[in-house]
mmCIF file of C-alpha atoms in Angstrom:
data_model
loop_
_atom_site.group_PDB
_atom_site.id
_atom_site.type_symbol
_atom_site.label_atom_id
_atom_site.label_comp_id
_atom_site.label_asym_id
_atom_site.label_seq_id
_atom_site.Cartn_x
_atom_site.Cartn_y
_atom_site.Cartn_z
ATOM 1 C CA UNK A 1 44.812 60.225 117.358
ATOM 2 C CA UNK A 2 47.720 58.350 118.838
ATOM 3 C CA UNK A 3 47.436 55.064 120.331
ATOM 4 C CA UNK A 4 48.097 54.610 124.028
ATOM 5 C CA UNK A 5 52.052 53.182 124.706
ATOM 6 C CA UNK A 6 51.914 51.842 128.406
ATOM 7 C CA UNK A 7 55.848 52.420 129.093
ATOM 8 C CA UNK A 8 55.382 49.493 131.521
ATOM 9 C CA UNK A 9 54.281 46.735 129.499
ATOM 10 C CA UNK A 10 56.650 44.722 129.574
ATOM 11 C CA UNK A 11 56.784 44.091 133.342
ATOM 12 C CA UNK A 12 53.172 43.329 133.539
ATOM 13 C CA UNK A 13 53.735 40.893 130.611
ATOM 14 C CA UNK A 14 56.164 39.490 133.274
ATOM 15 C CA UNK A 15 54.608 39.391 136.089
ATOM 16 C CA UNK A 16 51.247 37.725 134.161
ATOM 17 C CA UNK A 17 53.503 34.912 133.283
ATOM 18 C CA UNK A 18 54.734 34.829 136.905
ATOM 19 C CA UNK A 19 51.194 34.795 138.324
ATOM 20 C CA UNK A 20 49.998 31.909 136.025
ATOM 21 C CA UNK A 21 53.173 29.533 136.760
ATOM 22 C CA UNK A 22 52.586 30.661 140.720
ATOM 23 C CA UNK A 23 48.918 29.291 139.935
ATOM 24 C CA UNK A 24 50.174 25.981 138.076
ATOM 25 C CA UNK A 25 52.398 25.502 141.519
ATOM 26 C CA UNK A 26 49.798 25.440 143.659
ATOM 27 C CA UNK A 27 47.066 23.238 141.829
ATOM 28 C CA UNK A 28 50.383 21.388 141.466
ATOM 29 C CA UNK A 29 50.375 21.096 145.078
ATOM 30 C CA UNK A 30 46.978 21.052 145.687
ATOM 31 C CA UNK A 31 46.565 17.637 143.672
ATOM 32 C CA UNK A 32 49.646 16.482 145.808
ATOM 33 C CA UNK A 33 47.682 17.104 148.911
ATOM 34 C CA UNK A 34 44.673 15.684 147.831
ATOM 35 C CA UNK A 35 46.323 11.988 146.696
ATOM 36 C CA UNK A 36 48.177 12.700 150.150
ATOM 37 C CA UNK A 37 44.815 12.998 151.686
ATOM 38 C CA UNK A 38 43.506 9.648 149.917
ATOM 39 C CA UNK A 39 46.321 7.397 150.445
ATOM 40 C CA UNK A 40 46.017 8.398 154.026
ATOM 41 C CA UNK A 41 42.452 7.711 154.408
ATOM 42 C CA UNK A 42 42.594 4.722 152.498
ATOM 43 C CA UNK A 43 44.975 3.604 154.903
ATOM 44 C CA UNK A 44 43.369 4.250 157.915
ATOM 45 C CA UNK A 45 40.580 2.132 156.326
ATOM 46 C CA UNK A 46 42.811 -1.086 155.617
ATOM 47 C CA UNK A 47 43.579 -0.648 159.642
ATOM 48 C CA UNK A 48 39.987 -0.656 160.618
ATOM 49 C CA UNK A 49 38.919 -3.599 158.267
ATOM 50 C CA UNK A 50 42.492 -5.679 159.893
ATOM 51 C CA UNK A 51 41.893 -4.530 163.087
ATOM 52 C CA UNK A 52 39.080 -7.205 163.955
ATOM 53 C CA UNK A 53 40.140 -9.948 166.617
ATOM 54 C CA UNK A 54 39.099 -13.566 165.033
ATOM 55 C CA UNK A 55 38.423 -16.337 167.762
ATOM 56 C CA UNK A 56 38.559 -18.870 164.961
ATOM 57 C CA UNK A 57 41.996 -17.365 163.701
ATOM 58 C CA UNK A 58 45.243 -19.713 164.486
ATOM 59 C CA UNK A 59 48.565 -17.823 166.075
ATOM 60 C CA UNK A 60 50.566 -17.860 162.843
ATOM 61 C CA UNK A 61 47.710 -15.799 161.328
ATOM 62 C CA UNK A 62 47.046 -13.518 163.984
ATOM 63 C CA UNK A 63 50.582 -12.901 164.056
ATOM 64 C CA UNK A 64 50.598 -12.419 160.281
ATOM 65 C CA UNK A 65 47.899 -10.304 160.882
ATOM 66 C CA UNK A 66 49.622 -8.119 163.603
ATOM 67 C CA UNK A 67 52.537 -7.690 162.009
ATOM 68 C CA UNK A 68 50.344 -6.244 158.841
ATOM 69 C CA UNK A 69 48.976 -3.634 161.238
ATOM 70 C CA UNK A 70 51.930 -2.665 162.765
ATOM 71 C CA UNK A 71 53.552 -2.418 159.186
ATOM 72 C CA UNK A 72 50.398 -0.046 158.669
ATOM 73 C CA UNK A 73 50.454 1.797 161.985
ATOM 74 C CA UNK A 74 53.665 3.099 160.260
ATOM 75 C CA UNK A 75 52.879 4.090 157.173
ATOM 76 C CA UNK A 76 50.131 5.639 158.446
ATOM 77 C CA UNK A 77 52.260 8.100 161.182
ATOM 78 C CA UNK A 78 54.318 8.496 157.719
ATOM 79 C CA UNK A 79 51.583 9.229 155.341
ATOM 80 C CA UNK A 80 50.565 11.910 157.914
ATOM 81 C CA UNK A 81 54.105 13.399 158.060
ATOM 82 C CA UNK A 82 53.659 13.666 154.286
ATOM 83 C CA UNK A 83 50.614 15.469 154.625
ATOM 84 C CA UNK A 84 51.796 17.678 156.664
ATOM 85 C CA UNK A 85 54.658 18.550 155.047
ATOM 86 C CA UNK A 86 52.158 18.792 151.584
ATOM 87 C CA UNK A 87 50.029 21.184 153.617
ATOM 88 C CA UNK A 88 53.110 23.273 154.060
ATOM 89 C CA UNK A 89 54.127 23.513 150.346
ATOM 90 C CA UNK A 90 50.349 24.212 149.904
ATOM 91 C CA UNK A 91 50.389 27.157 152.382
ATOM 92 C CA UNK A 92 53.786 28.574 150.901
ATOM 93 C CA UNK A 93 52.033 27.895 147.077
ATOM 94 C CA UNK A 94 49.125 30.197 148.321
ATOM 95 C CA UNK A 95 51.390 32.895 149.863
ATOM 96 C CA UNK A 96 53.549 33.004 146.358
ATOM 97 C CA UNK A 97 50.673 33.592 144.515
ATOM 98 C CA UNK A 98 49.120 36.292 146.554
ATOM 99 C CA UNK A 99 52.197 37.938 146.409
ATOM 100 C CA UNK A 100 52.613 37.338 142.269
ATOM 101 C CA UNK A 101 48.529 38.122 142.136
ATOM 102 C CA UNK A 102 49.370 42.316 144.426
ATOM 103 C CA UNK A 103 52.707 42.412 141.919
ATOM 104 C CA UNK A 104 50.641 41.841 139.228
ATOM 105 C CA UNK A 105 47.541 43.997 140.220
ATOM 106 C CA UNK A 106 49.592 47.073 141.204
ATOM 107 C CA UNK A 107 51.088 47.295 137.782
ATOM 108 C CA UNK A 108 47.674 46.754 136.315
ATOM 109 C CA UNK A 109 46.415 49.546 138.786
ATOM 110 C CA UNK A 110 49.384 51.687 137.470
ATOM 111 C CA UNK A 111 48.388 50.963 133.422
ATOM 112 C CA UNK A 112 44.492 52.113 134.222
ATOM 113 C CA UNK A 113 45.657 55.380 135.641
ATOM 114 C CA UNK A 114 47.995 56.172 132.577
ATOM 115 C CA UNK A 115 45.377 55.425 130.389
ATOM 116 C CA UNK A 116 42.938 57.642 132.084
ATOM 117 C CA UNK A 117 45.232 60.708 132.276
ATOM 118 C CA UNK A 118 45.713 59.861 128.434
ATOM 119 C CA UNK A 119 42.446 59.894 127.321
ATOM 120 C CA UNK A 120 41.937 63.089 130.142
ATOM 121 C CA UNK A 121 45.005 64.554 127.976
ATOM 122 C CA UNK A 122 43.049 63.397 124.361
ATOM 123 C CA UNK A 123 39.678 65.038 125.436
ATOM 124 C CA UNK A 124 41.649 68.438 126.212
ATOM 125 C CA UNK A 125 43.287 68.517 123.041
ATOM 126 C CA UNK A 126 40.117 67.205 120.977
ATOM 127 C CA UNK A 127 38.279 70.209 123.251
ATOM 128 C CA UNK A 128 40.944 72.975 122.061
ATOM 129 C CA UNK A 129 41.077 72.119 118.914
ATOM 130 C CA UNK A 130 37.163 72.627 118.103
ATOM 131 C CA UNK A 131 37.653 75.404 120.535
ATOM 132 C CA UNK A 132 39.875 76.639 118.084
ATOM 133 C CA UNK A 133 37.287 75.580 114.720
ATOM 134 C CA UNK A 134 34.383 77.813 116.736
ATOM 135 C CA UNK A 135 36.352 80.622 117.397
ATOM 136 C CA UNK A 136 37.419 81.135 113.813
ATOM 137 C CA UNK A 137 34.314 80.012 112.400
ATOM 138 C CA UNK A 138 33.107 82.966 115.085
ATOM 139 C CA UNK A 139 35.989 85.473 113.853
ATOM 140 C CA UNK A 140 34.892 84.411 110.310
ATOM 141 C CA UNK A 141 31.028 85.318 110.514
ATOM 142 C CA UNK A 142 32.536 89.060 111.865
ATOM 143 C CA UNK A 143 34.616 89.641 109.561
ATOM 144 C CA UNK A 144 32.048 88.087 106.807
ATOM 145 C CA UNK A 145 29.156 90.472 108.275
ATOM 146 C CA UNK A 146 31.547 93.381 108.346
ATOM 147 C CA UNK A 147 32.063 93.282 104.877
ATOM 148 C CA UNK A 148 28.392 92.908 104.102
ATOM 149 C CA UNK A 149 27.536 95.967 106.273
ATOM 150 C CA UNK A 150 29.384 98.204 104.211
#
């Protein structure tokens, strides 16, 4: 018996490594998101802890101290551009590796069916050949009882 030769191997070998470096760029991204996510939020809390008025506080510090949350008014409108934009490359990283996941799967789908007609094609030809063994084992007992007959 012959072993099955999937004509196609090589492409699915391909596309496997495509799928798994589609994967590593998006938990690639996904970890980018995340510490995008953080540094955000841990900025938002520095605001909130500044943001108390003092009474006892002198005007050089609550200028000091307005300045500081202005300074982190904008880097928080930048930190959520960044996000944003992460969120994008996220989105895009999911999308490629759909895309690599159906290349992948309809080659795989492809390689099942040719090794289903093959082993289809294996049990026909293991089927004919004791076909075969019965019917001369069959034209053997005739001819064997013939002769005994006589």
């Amino acid at each position: 018996m012959k072993r099955y030769n999937f004509r196609l191997q090589k492409l699915l070998d391909i596309r496997v490594g495509k799928e798994e470096q589609c994967k590593m760029a998006f938990q690639k991204t996904q970890r980018e998101k995340v510490e995008a996510e953080f540094k955000l939020h841990d900025l938002k809390d520095s605001y909130k802890r500044h943001n108390v008025i003092e009474n006892e506080s002198s005007t050089v510090e609550r200028k000091m101290r307005q300045q500081y949350l202005s300074n982190l008014t904008i880097s928080i409108k930048t930190a959520t551009l960044d996000l944003e934009k992460k969120q994008n490359k996220v989105e895009i990283a999911r999308e490629e590796l759909k895309k690599s996941q159906v290349d992948r799967k309809t080659v795989e789908i492809l390689k099942d069916k040719g090794f289903k007609n093959y082993l289809k094609e294996e049990e026909a030809r293991e089927q004919r050949a004791n076909d075969e063994f019965a019917l001369y084992g069959f034209i053997r007992n005739l001819k064997g009882g013939e002769i005994s007959d006589r």
